[in-house]
Amino acid sequence: MIGIASSGNFYRSSLPETRSPIKRKKKVSCKSRYGKMTNLNDQLEQLEKLDPNKPFKDQETLFIQKLRQCCVLYDFDNPDADVEGKQLKYMILRDIMDYLIQIRDTLSAAIHQEIIGMVSCNLFYSLPSVELTEDERKEDGLVEDVAWPHLTLVYQVFHIFLYHSGFVPINAQYLINKRYLTQLFHLLSSEDKRERVAVRKILVAIYNQFSDVQQFIRKEICYIFLSFIYEGRYCNGIPQLLQMM
């Protein structure tokens, strides 16, 4: 699907401090710093549902409000914290996803910016480390990100958006740049296989939609492979990258 280019000097960017907690199935969950980044003072307001039967211009303001609500983060390290807020954000993400599936209107430049920003807000944090033995690493699905109920919907919204009939690549071209892609590639280091699969789907969608970043994506994949072959730097997402070839 994607050809490999020769290696070279690649763009690298630093990432924010941390992201969601991860725990091992039937094992002790690792300590997370995610709670420090939650929006303690932000309370979600229950807004009306998006209506695909109404003109898009009449729903755009509500759509943007809901996308901004999804930038509120919650502490999943504590299952008893902000339970109502977590449930409400889940419902908002589902509403956004269902709405995107049903409408066929051309999406405005503002919507492009808000969706891409919402995705960044939810995904782009340094992944917490998880200590695994060699045997544990061979077991698929051993590690699960406890924030996955929200993360999976964020990935699905992004994927639907990228393939939406109303998606306008030129409105997203300056946002989905090399820095953005570098942060996506970083997520292939996730210990949660479900996330690595989701990242692969997003990278394929971006590759198909943006010809100007195709060479960069090929170089990044090549860099990961060569780093493993010659430097022994293993990336958890290598199996997913091989599926892109």
PDB file of C-alpha atoms in Angstrom:
ATOM      1  CA  MET A   1       0.000   0.000   0.000  1.00  0.00           C
ATOM      2  CA  ILE A   2       2.766   2.430   0.949  1.00  0.00           C
ATOM      3  CA  GLY A   3       6.215   2.191  -0.596  1.00  0.00           C
ATOM      4  CA  ILE A   4       9.348   2.596   1.511  1.00  0.00           C
ATOM      5  CA  ALA A   5      11.668   5.506   0.781  1.00  0.00           C
ATOM      6  CA  SER A   6      15.342   5.725   1.625  1.00  0.00           C
ATOM      7  CA  SER A   7      16.351   6.910   5.070  1.00  0.00           C
ATOM      8  CA  GLY A   8      17.480  10.449   5.781  1.00  0.00           C
ATOM      9  CA  ASN A   9      17.115  13.286   8.241  1.00  0.00           C
ATOM     10  CA  PHE A  10      13.612  13.309   9.613  1.00  0.00           C
ATOM     11  CA  TYR A  11      11.574  15.927  11.408  1.00  0.00           C
ATOM     12  CA  ARG A  12      11.313  15.324  15.140  1.00  0.00           C
ATOM     13  CA  SER A  13       9.263  17.186  17.723  1.00  0.00           C
ATOM     14  CA  SER A  14       8.941  17.096  21.492  1.00  0.00           C
ATOM     15  CA  LEU A  15       5.684  15.908  23.030  1.00  0.00           C
ATOM     16  CA  PRO A  16       3.679  17.093  26.035  1.00  0.00           C
ATOM     17  CA  GLU A  17       4.266  15.439  29.354  1.00  0.00           C
ATOM     18  CA  THR A  18       1.843  12.569  29.771  1.00  0.00           C
ATOM     19  CA  ARG A  19      -1.396  10.992  28.726  1.00  0.00           C
ATOM     20  CA  SER A  20      -3.861   8.418  29.964  1.00  0.00           C
ATOM     21  CA  PRO A  21      -3.145   5.628  32.433  1.00  0.00           C
ATOM     22  CA  ILE A  22      -2.641   2.053  31.340  1.00  0.00           C
ATOM     23  CA  LYS A  23      -3.259  -1.104  33.277  1.00  0.00           C
ATOM     24  CA  ARG A  24      -2.466  -4.733  32.647  1.00  0.00           C
ATOM     25  CA  LYS A  25      -5.261  -7.290  32.499  1.00  0.00           C
ATOM     26  CA  LYS A  26      -5.625  -9.016  35.860  1.00  0.00           C
ATOM     27  CA  LYS A  27      -2.448  -7.272  37.013  1.00  0.00           C
ATOM     28  CA  VAL A  28      -1.525  -4.096  38.852  1.00  0.00           C
ATOM     29  CA  SER A  29      -2.184  -0.922  36.868  1.00  0.00           C
ATOM     30  CA  CYS A  30       0.741   1.409  36.436  1.00  0.00           C
ATOM     31  CA  LYS A  31       0.711   4.748  38.218  1.00  0.00           C
ATOM     32  CA  SER A  32      -0.468   7.594  36.025  1.00  0.00           C
ATOM     33  CA  ARG A  33       0.162  11.334  36.070  1.00  0.00           C
ATOM     34  CA  TYR A  34      -2.850  11.944  33.846  1.00  0.00           C
ATOM     35  CA  GLY A  35      -4.956  13.159  36.736  1.00  0.00           C
ATOM     36  CA  LYS A  36      -2.769  16.245  37.041  1.00  0.00           C
ATOM     37  CA  MET A  37      -3.811  17.301  33.556  1.00  0.00           C
ATOM     38  CA  THR A  38      -7.566  16.973  34.011  1.00  0.00           C
ATOM     39  CA  ASN A  39      -9.771  20.030  33.626  1.00  0.00           C
ATOM     40  CA  LEU A  40     -10.855  20.266  37.241  1.00  0.00           C
ATOM     41  CA  ASN A  41     -12.786  23.494  36.781  1.00  0.00           C
ATOM     42  CA  ASP A  42     -14.582  22.518  33.573  1.00  0.00           C
ATOM     43  CA  GLN A  43     -18.062  21.077  33.959  1.00  0.00           C
ATOM     44  CA  LEU A  44     -19.718  19.746  30.831  1.00  0.00           C
ATOM     45  CA  GLU A  45     -23.139  21.097  29.983  1.00  0.00           C
ATOM     46  CA  GLN A  46     -25.668  18.722  28.485  1.00  0.00           C
ATOM     47  CA  LEU A  47     -26.547  20.268  25.139  1.00  0.00           C
ATOM     48  CA  GLU A  48     -29.235  19.211  22.698  1.00  0.00           C
ATOM     49  CA  LYS A  49     -28.400  16.437  20.248  1.00  0.00           C
ATOM     50  CA  LEU A  50     -27.101  17.277  16.809  1.00  0.00           C
ATOM     51  CA  ASP A  51     -29.863  16.922  14.218  1.00  0.00           C
ATOM     52  CA  PRO A  52     -28.762  15.709  10.759  1.00  0.00           C
ATOM     53  CA  ASN A  53     -32.166  16.656   9.359  1.00  0.00           C
ATOM     54  CA  LYS A  54     -31.585  20.357   9.993  1.00  0.00           C
ATOM     55  CA  PRO A  55     -29.447  22.530   7.671  1.00  0.00           C
ATOM     56  CA  PHE A  56     -25.765  22.231   8.518  1.00  0.00           C
ATOM     57  CA  LYS A  57     -25.363  25.995   8.930  1.00  0.00           C
ATOM     58  CA  ASP A  58     -27.975  25.877  11.705  1.00  0.00           C
ATOM     59  CA  GLN A  59     -26.073  23.097  13.503  1.00  0.00           C
ATOM     60  CA  GLU A  60     -22.516  24.343  13.044  1.00  0.00           C
ATOM     61  CA  THR A  61     -22.370  26.397  16.251  1.00  0.00           C
ATOM     62  CA  LEU A  62     -23.713  23.479  18.306  1.00  0.00           C
ATOM     63  CA  PHE A  63     -21.290  21.133  16.544  1.00  0.00           C
ATOM     64  CA  ILE A  64     -18.332  23.342  17.484  1.00  0.00           C
ATOM     65  CA  GLN A  65     -19.561  23.615  21.080  1.00  0.00           C
ATOM     66  CA  LYS A  66     -19.638  19.837  21.370  1.00  0.00           C
ATOM     67  CA  LEU A  67     -16.183  19.455  19.826  1.00  0.00           C
ATOM     68  CA  ARG A  68     -14.802  21.904  22.379  1.00  0.00           C
ATOM     69  CA  GLN A  69     -16.548  20.031  25.181  1.00  0.00           C
ATOM     70  CA  CYS A  70     -14.614  16.938  24.116  1.00  0.00           C
ATOM     71  CA  CYS A  71     -11.362  18.743  24.947  1.00  0.00           C
ATOM     72  CA  VAL A  72     -12.196  18.332  28.635  1.00  0.00           C
ATOM     73  CA  LEU A  73      -9.993  15.538  30.035  1.00  0.00           C
ATOM     74  CA  TYR A  74     -10.789  13.181  32.903  1.00  0.00           C
ATOM     75  CA  ASP A  75      -8.771  11.168  35.394  1.00  0.00           C
ATOM     76  CA  PHE A  76      -9.257   7.542  34.379  1.00  0.00           C
ATOM     77  CA  ASP A  77      -6.712   6.423  36.954  1.00  0.00           C
ATOM     78  CA  ASN A  78      -9.470   6.842  39.515  1.00  0.00           C
ATOM     79  CA  PRO A  79     -12.594   4.994  38.286  1.00  0.00           C
ATOM     80  CA  ASP A  80     -14.745   6.803  40.851  1.00  0.00           C
ATOM     81  CA  ALA A  81     -13.705  10.314  39.813  1.00  0.00           C
ATOM     82  CA  ASP A  82     -16.049  12.434  37.654  1.00  0.00           C
ATOM     83  CA  VAL A  83     -18.176   9.445  36.639  1.00  0.00           C
ATOM     84  CA  GLU A  84     -21.002  11.633  35.335  1.00  0.00           C
ATOM     85  CA  GLY A  85     -18.589  13.811  33.368  1.00  0.00           C
ATOM     86  CA  LYS A  86     -16.971  10.761  31.773  1.00  0.00           C
ATOM     87  CA  GLN A  87     -20.359   9.380  30.781  1.00  0.00           C
ATOM     88  CA  LEU A  88     -21.466  12.722  29.355  1.00  0.00           C
ATOM     89  CA  LYS A  89     -18.287  13.117  27.296  1.00  0.00           C
ATOM     90  CA  TYR A  90     -18.784   9.587  25.978  1.00  0.00           C
ATOM     91  CA  MET A  91     -22.309  10.487  24.858  1.00  0.00           C
ATOM     92  CA  ILE A  92     -21.090  13.724  23.246  1.00  0.00           C
ATOM     93  CA  LEU A  93     -18.440  11.844  21.262  1.00  0.00           C
ATOM     94  CA  ARG A  94     -21.061   9.335  20.135  1.00  0.00           C
ATOM     95  CA  ASP A  95     -23.365  12.162  19.082  1.00  0.00           C
ATOM     96  CA  ILE A  96     -20.574  13.761  17.036  1.00  0.00           C
ATOM     97  CA  MET A  97     -19.714  10.445  15.398  1.00  0.00           C
ATOM     98  CA  ASP A  98     -23.337   9.621  14.543  1.00  0.00           C
ATOM     99  CA  TYR A  99     -23.873  13.119  13.156  1.00  0.00           C
ATOM    100  CA  LEU A 100     -20.822  12.916  10.884  1.00  0.00           C
ATOM    101  CA  ILE A 101     -21.964   9.556   9.554  1.00  0.00           C
ATOM    102  CA  GLN A 102     -25.384  10.909   8.596  1.00  0.00           C
ATOM    103  CA  ILE A 103     -24.633  14.309   7.060  1.00  0.00           C
ATOM    104  CA  ARG A 104     -23.285  14.854   3.539  1.00  0.00           C
ATOM    105  CA  ASP A 105     -22.685  18.602   3.690  1.00  0.00           C
ATOM    106  CA  THR A 106     -19.332  20.187   2.911  1.00  0.00           C
ATOM    107  CA  LEU A 107     -17.604  20.799   6.234  1.00  0.00           C
ATOM    108  CA  SER A 108     -16.486  24.351   6.920  1.00  0.00           C
ATOM    109  CA  ALA A 109     -12.883  25.374   7.559  1.00  0.00           C
ATOM    110  CA  ALA A 110     -13.829  26.025  11.192  1.00  0.00           C
ATOM    111  CA  ILE A 111     -15.075  22.447  11.610  1.00  0.00           C
ATOM    112  CA  HIS A 112     -11.832  21.096  10.135  1.00  0.00           C
ATOM    113  CA  GLN A 113      -9.838  23.119  12.639  1.00  0.00           C
ATOM    114  CA  GLU A 114     -12.012  22.152  15.612  1.00  0.00           C
ATOM    115  CA  ILE A 115     -11.984  18.407  14.875  1.00  0.00           C
ATOM    116  CA  ILE A 116      -8.228  18.274  14.342  1.00  0.00           C
ATOM    117  CA  GLY A 117      -7.705  20.322  17.502  1.00  0.00           C
ATOM    118  CA  MET A 118      -9.996  18.044  19.522  1.00  0.00           C
ATOM    119  CA  VAL A 119      -8.049  15.002  18.347  1.00  0.00           C
ATOM    120  CA  SER A 120      -4.754  16.626  19.363  1.00  0.00           C
ATOM    121  CA  CYS A 121      -6.136  17.523  22.778  1.00  0.00           C
ATOM    122  CA  ASN A 122      -7.154  13.933  23.489  1.00  0.00           C
ATOM    123  CA  LEU A 123      -4.299  11.964  21.941  1.00  0.00           C
ATOM    124  CA  PHE A 124      -1.003  13.806  21.921  1.00  0.00           C
ATOM    125  CA  TYR A 125       0.610  13.153  25.278  1.00  0.00           C
ATOM    126  CA  SER A 126       3.631  11.064  26.196  1.00  0.00           C
ATOM    127  CA  LEU A 127       2.653   7.459  26.721  1.00  0.00           C
ATOM    128  CA  PRO A 128       3.069   6.032  30.234  1.00  0.00           C
ATOM    129  CA  SER A 129       5.677   3.315  30.543  1.00  0.00           C
ATOM    130  CA  VAL A 130       4.638  -0.226  31.413  1.00  0.00           C
ATOM    131  CA  GLU A 131       7.151  -2.808  32.596  1.00  0.00           C
ATOM    132  CA  LEU A 132       6.574  -6.099  30.792  1.00  0.00           C
ATOM    133  CA  THR A 133       8.600  -9.287  30.648  1.00  0.00           C
ATOM    134  CA  GLU A 134       9.593 -10.718  27.273  1.00  0.00           C
ATOM    135  CA  ASP A 135       6.857 -13.359  27.558  1.00  0.00           C
ATOM    136  CA  GLU A 136       4.252 -10.742  28.472  1.00  0.00           C
ATOM    137  CA  ARG A 137       5.140  -8.669  25.419  1.00  0.00           C
ATOM    138  CA  LYS A 138       4.346 -11.644  23.198  1.00  0.00           C
ATOM    139  CA  GLU A 139       0.785 -11.774  24.521  1.00  0.00           C
ATOM    140  CA  ASP A 140      -1.591  -9.645  22.445  1.00  0.00           C
ATOM    141  CA  GLY A 141      -4.115  -7.570  24.337  1.00  0.00           C
ATOM    142  CA  LEU A 142      -2.364  -7.866  27.691  1.00  0.00           C
ATOM    143  CA  VAL A 143      -2.197  -4.111  28.219  1.00  0.00           C
ATOM    144  CA  GLU A 144      -5.299  -1.951  28.035  1.00  0.00           C
ATOM    145  CA  ASP A 145      -5.503   1.820  28.258  1.00  0.00           C
ATOM    146  CA  VAL A 146      -8.205   2.540  30.826  1.00  0.00           C
ATOM    147  CA  ALA A 147      -9.211   5.675  28.898  1.00  0.00           C
ATOM    148  CA  TRP A 148     -10.013   3.598  25.812  1.00  0.00           C
ATOM    149  CA  PRO A 149     -13.821   4.159  25.998  1.00  0.00           C
ATOM    150  CA  HIS A 150     -13.111   7.809  25.111  1.00  0.00           C
ATOM    151  CA  LEU A 151     -10.017   7.285  22.973  1.00  0.00           C
ATOM    152  CA  THR A 152     -11.667   4.799  20.639  1.00  0.00           C
ATOM    153  CA  LEU A 153     -14.425   7.301  19.847  1.00  0.00           C
ATOM    154  CA  VAL A 154     -11.874  10.057  19.226  1.00  0.00           C
ATOM    155  CA  TYR A 155     -10.091   7.804  16.728  1.00  0.00           C
ATOM    156  CA  GLN A 156     -13.384   6.837  15.085  1.00  0.00           C
ATOM    157  CA  VAL A 157     -14.500  10.462  14.747  1.00  0.00           C
ATOM    158  CA  PHE A 158     -11.146  11.337  13.173  1.00  0.00           C
ATOM    159  CA  HIS A 159     -11.312   8.413  10.744  1.00  0.00           C
ATOM    160  CA  ILE A 160     -14.886   9.216   9.675  1.00  0.00           C
ATOM    161  CA  PHE A 161     -13.910  12.877   9.269  1.00  0.00           C
ATOM    162  CA  LEU A 162     -10.921  12.094   7.020  1.00  0.00           C
ATOM    163  CA  TYR A 163     -13.078  10.004   4.672  1.00  0.00           C
ATOM    164  CA  HIS A 164     -16.160  12.221   4.885  1.00  0.00           C
ATOM    165  CA  SER A 165     -17.638  13.378   1.575  1.00  0.00           C
ATOM    166  CA  GLY A 166     -17.563  16.939   2.920  1.00  0.00           C
ATOM    167  CA  PHE A 167     -13.900  16.789   3.934  1.00  0.00           C
ATOM    168  CA  VAL A 168     -11.806  19.435   2.150  1.00  0.00           C
ATOM    169  CA  PRO A 169      -8.080  18.536   2.289  1.00  0.00           C
ATOM    170  CA  ILE A 170      -6.939  22.097   1.655  1.00  0.00           C
ATOM    171  CA  ASN A 171      -8.715  23.192   4.858  1.00  0.00           C
ATOM    172  CA  ALA A 172      -6.701  20.687   6.895  1.00  0.00           C
ATOM    173  CA  GLN A 173      -3.419  20.712   5.016  1.00  0.00           C
ATOM    174  CA  TYR A 174      -1.715  23.303   7.209  1.00  0.00           C
ATOM    175  CA  LEU A 175      -2.848  21.506  10.385  1.00  0.00           C
ATOM    176  CA  ILE A 176      -1.982  17.912   9.479  1.00  0.00           C
ATOM    177  CA  ASN A 177       1.682  18.669   8.934  1.00  0.00           C
ATOM    178  CA  LYS A 178       4.984  16.952   9.748  1.00  0.00           C
ATOM    179  CA  ARG A 179       4.766  17.839  13.429  1.00  0.00           C
ATOM    180  CA  TYR A 180       1.253  16.405  13.638  1.00  0.00           C
ATOM    181  CA  LEU A 181       2.330  13.218  11.871  1.00  0.00           C
ATOM    182  CA  THR A 182       5.374  12.820  14.102  1.00  0.00           C
ATOM    183  CA  GLN A 183       3.085  12.814  17.121  1.00  0.00           C
ATOM    184  CA  LEU A 184       0.842  10.225  15.459  1.00  0.00           C
ATOM    185  CA  PHE A 185       3.839   7.989  14.809  1.00  0.00           C
ATOM    186  CA  HIS A 186       4.786   8.335  18.468  1.00  0.00           C
ATOM    187  CA  LEU A 187       1.456   6.723  19.394  1.00  0.00           C
ATOM    188  CA  LEU A 188       2.561   3.528  17.638  1.00  0.00           C
ATOM    189  CA  SER A 189       4.641   2.942  20.769  1.00  0.00           C
ATOM    190  CA  SER A 190       1.431   2.414  22.741  1.00  0.00           C
ATOM    191  CA  GLU A 191       1.305  -0.835  24.700  1.00  0.00           C
ATOM    192  CA  ASP A 192      -2.396  -1.103  23.817  1.00  0.00           C
ATOM    193  CA  LYS A 193      -2.744  -2.989  20.532  1.00  0.00           C
ATOM    194  CA  ARG A 194      -6.149  -1.417  19.862  1.00  0.00           C
ATOM    195  CA  GLU A 195      -4.564   2.010  19.766  1.00  0.00           C
ATOM    196  CA  ARG A 196      -1.801   0.908  17.413  1.00  0.00           C
ATOM    197  CA  VAL A 197      -4.421  -0.493  15.027  1.00  0.00           C
ATOM    198  CA  ALA A 198      -6.366   2.781  15.226  1.00  0.00           C
ATOM    199  CA  VAL A 199      -3.229   4.825  14.496  1.00  0.00           C
ATOM    200  CA  ARG A 200      -2.476   2.660  11.459  1.00  0.00           C
ATOM    201  CA  LYS A 201      -5.953   3.345  10.057  1.00  0.00           C
ATOM    202  CA  ILE A 202      -5.508   7.083  10.577  1.00  0.00           C
ATOM    203  CA  LEU A 203      -2.088   7.088   8.904  1.00  0.00           C
ATOM    204  CA  VAL A 204      -3.504   5.234   5.895  1.00  0.00           C
ATOM    205  CA  ALA A 205      -6.363   7.737   5.653  1.00  0.00           C
ATOM    206  CA  ILE A 206      -3.970  10.693   5.818  1.00  0.00           C
ATOM    207  CA  TYR A 207      -1.684   9.074   3.251  1.00  0.00           C
ATOM    208  CA  ASN A 208      -4.632   8.670   0.884  1.00  0.00           C
ATOM    209  CA  GLN A 209      -5.899  12.221   1.380  1.00  0.00           C
ATOM    210  CA  PHE A 210      -2.674  14.262   1.385  1.00  0.00           C
ATOM    211  CA  SER A 211      -0.168  13.679  -1.394  1.00  0.00           C
ATOM    212  CA  ASP A 212       2.201  16.306   0.024  1.00  0.00           C
ATOM    213  CA  VAL A 213       2.962  14.226   3.147  1.00  0.00           C
ATOM    214  CA  GLN A 214       3.217  10.819   1.496  1.00  0.00           C
ATOM    215  CA  GLN A 215       6.988  11.000   1.170  1.00  0.00           C
ATOM    216  CA  PHE A 216       7.340  12.017   4.812  1.00  0.00           C
ATOM    217  CA  ILE A 217       5.178   9.090   5.943  1.00  0.00           C
ATOM    218  CA  ARG A 218       7.255   6.657   3.880  1.00  0.00           C
ATOM    219  CA  LYS A 219      10.463   8.068   5.375  1.00  0.00           C
ATOM    220  CA  GLU A 220       9.123   7.778   8.912  1.00  0.00           C
ATOM    221  CA  ILE A 221       8.196   4.141   8.342  1.00  0.00           C
ATOM    222  CA  CYS A 222      11.619   3.497   6.857  1.00  0.00           C
ATOM    223  CA  TYR A 223      13.267   5.197   9.840  1.00  0.00           C
ATOM    224  CA  ILE A 224      11.398   2.947  12.295  1.00  0.00           C
ATOM    225  CA  PHE A 225      12.332  -0.206  10.376  1.00  0.00           C
ATOM    226  CA  LEU A 226      16.000   0.744   9.989  1.00  0.00           C
ATOM    227  CA  SER A 227      16.246   1.772  13.642  1.00  0.00           C
ATOM    228  CA  PHE A 228      15.045  -1.697  14.595  1.00  0.00           C
ATOM    229  CA  ILE A 229      17.291  -3.548  12.142  1.00  0.00           C
ATOM    230  CA  TYR A 230      20.527  -1.656  12.780  1.00  0.00           C
ATOM    231  CA  GLU A 231      20.089  -0.188  16.264  1.00  0.00           C
ATOM    232  CA  GLY A 232      17.758  -2.688  17.918  1.00  0.00           C
ATOM    233  CA  ARG A 233      15.212   0.031  18.738  1.00  0.00           C
ATOM    234  CA  TYR A 234      11.947  -1.880  18.751  1.00  0.00           C
ATOM    235  CA  CYS A 235       8.647  -0.106  18.157  1.00  0.00           C
ATOM    236  CA  ASN A 236       5.423  -1.790  19.278  1.00  0.00           C
ATOM    237  CA  GLY A 237       3.757  -0.637  16.072  1.00  0.00           C
ATOM    238  CA  ILE A 238       6.042  -2.499  13.654  1.00  0.00           C
ATOM    239  CA  PRO A 239       3.401  -5.221  12.983  1.00  0.00           C
ATOM    240  CA  GLN A 240       0.847  -2.510  12.191  1.00  0.00           C
ATOM    241  CA  LEU A 241       3.294  -0.682   9.907  1.00  0.00           C
ATOM    242  CA  LEU A 242       3.990  -3.917   8.035  1.00  0.00           C
ATOM    243  CA  GLN A 243       0.259  -4.144   7.317  1.00  0.00           C
ATOM    244  CA  MET A 244       0.496  -0.771   5.571  1.00  0.00           C
ATOM    245  CA  MET A 245       3.024  -2.047   3.048  1.00  0.00           C
TER     246      MET A 245
END
